[in-house]
mmCIF file of C-alpha atoms in Angstrom:
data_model
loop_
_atom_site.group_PDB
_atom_site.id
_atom_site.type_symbol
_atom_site.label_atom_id
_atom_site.label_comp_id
_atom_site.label_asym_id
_atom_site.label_seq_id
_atom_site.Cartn_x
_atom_site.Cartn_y
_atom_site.Cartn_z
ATOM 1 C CA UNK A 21 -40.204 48.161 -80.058
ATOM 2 C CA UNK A 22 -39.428 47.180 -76.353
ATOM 3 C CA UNK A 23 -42.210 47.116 -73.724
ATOM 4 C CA UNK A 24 -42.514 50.066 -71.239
ATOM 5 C CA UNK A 25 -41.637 48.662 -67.585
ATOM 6 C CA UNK A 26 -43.510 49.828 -64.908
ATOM 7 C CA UNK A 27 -42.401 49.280 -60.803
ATOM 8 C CA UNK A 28 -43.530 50.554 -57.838
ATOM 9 C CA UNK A 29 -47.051 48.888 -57.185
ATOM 10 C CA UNK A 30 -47.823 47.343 -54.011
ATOM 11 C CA UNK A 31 -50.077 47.401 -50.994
ATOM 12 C CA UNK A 32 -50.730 50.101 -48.938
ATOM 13 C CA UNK A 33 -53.378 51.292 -46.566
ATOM 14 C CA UNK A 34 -56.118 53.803 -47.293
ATOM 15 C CA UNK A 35 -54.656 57.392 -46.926
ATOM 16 C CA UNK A 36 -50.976 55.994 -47.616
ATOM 17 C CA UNK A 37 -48.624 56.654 -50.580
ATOM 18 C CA UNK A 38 -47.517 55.172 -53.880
ATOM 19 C CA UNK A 39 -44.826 56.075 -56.505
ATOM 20 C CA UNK A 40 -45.120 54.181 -59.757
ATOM 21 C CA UNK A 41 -42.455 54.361 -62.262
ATOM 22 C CA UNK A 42 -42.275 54.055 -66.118
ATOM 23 C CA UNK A 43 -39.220 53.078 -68.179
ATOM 24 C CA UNK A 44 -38.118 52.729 -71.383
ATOM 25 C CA UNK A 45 -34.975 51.108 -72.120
ATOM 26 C CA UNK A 46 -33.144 51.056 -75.129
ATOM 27 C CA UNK A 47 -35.198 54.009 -76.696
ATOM 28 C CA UNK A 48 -35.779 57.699 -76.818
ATOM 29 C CA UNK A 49 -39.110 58.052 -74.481
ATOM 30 C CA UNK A 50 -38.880 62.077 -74.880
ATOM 31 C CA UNK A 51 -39.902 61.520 -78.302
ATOM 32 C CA UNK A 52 -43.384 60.506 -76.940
ATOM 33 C CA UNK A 53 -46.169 62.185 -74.901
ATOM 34 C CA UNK A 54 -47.264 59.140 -72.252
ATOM 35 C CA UNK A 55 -50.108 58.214 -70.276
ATOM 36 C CA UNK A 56 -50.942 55.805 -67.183
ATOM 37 C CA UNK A 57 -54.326 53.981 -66.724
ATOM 38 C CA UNK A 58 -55.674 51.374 -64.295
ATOM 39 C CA UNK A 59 -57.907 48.449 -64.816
ATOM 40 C CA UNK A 60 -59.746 46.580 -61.996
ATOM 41 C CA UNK A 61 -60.872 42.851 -62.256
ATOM 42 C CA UNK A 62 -64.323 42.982 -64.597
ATOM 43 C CA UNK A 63 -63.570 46.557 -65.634
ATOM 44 C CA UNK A 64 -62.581 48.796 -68.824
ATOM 45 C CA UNK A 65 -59.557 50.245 -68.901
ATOM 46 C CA UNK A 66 -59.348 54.045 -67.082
ATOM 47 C CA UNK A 67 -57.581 56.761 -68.147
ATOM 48 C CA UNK A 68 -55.455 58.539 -65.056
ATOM 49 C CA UNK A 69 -52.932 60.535 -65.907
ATOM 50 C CA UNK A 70 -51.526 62.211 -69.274
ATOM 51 C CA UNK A 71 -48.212 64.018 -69.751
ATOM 52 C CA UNK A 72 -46.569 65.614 -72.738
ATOM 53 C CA UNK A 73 -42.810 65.319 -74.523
ATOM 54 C CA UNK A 74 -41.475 67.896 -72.385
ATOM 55 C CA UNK A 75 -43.554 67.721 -69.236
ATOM 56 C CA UNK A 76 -45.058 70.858 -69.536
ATOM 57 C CA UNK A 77 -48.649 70.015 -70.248
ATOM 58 C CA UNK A 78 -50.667 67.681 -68.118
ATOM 59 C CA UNK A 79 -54.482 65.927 -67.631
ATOM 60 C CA UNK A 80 -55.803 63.846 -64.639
ATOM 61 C CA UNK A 81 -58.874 61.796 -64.427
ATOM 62 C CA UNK A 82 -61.372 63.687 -61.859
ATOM 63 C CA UNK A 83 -61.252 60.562 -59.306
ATOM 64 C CA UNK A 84 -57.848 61.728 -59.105
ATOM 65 C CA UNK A 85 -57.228 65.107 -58.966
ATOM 66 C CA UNK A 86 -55.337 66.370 -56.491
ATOM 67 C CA UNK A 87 -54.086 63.438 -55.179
ATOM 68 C CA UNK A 88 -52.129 62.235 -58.440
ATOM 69 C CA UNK A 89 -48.887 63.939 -59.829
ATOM 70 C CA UNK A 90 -47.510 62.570 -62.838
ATOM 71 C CA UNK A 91 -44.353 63.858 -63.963
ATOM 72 C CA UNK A 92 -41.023 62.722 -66.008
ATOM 73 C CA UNK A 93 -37.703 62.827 -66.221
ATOM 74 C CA UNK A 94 -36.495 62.599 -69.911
ATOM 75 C CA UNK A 95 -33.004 62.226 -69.146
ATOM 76 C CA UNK A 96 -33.517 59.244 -67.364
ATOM 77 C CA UNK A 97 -36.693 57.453 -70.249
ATOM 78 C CA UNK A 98 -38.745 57.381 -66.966
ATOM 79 C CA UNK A 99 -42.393 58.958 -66.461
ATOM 80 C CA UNK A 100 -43.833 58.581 -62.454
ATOM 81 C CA UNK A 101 -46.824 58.716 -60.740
ATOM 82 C CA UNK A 102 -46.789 59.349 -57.431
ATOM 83 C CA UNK A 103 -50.079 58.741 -55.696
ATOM 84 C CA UNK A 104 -50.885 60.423 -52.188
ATOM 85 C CA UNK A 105 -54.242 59.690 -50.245
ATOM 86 C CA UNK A 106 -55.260 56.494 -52.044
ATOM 87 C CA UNK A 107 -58.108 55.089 -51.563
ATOM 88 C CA UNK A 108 -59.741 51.189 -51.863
ATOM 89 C CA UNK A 109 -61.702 52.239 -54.778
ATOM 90 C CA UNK A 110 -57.555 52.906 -56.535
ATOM 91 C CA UNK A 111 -57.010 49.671 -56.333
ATOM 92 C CA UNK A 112 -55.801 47.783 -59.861
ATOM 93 C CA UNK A 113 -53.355 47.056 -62.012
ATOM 94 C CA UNK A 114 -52.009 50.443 -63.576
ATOM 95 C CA UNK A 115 -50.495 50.701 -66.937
ATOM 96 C CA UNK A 116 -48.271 53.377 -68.754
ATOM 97 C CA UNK A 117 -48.325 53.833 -72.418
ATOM 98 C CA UNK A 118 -46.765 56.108 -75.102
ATOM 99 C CA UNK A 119 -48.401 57.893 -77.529
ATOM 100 C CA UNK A 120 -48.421 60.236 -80.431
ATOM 101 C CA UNK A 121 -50.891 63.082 -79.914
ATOM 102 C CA UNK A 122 -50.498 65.211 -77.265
ATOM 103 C CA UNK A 123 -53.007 64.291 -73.927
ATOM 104 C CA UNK A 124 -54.938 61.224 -75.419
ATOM 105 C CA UNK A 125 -57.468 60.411 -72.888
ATOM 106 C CA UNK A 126 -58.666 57.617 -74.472
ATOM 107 C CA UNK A 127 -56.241 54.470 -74.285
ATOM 108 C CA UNK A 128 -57.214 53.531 -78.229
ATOM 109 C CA UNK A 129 -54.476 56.811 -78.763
ATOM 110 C CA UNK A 130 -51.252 54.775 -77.046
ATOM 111 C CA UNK A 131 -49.631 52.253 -79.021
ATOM 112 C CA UNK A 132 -47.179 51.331 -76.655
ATOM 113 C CA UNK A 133 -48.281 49.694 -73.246
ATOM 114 C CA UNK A 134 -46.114 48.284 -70.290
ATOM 115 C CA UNK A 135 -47.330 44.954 -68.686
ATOM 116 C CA UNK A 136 -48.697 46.792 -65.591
ATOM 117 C CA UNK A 137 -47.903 47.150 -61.635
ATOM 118 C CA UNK A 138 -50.355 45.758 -59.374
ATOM 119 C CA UNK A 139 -51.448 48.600 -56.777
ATOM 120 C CA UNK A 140 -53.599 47.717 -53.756
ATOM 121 C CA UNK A 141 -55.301 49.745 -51.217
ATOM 122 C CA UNK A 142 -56.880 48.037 -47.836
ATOM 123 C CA UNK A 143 -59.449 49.663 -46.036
#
């Protein structure tokens, strides 16, 4: 029942580095494929980055292939993103979320969302 916690946002320059983090305290997070998304001021909610229960199967967006690794660590409730090359056009708030179904792309699929870390990229 308890909110996922994201950390890690912040501001960085274009080409720099970002790793976001995902916990969930107090519960069993391996039971649960999970997801990240970003949402911009004005925008819909984007899909990112989709991982399953045991990390073996993943999905990016296209804007971020190759640049965006997600990953988790069970033992530790924590999914990550780490970002390389970002880019202005990264910039918003990104969310994580936990789902049933294995690599939901669309965010109507997670029934669990964090409040969000604010990520910023400057030209």
């Amino acid at each position: 029942q308890v909110q996922l916690e994201e950390s890690g946002g912040g501001l960085v320059q274009a080409g720099g580095s970002l790793r976001l983090s995902c916990a969930a305290p107090g519960r069993l997070f391996s039971d649960y494929n999970a997801g990240w998304f970003r949402q911009a001021p004005g925008k819909e909610r984007e899909f990112v980055a989709t991982i399953s229960r045991k990390g073996s199967l993943k999905d990016y967006a296209d804007s971020v292939k190759g640049r965006f690794t997600i990953s988790r660590d069970n033992a530790k409730n924590t999914v990550y993103l780490q970002m390389h090359s970002l880019k202005p056009e990264d910039t918003a708030v990104y969310y994580c979320a936990a789902a049933t179904n294995q690599l939901p792309r669309q965010a109507s699929q997670y029934f669990r969302w964090g409040q969000g870390t604010q990520v910023t990229v400057s030209s």
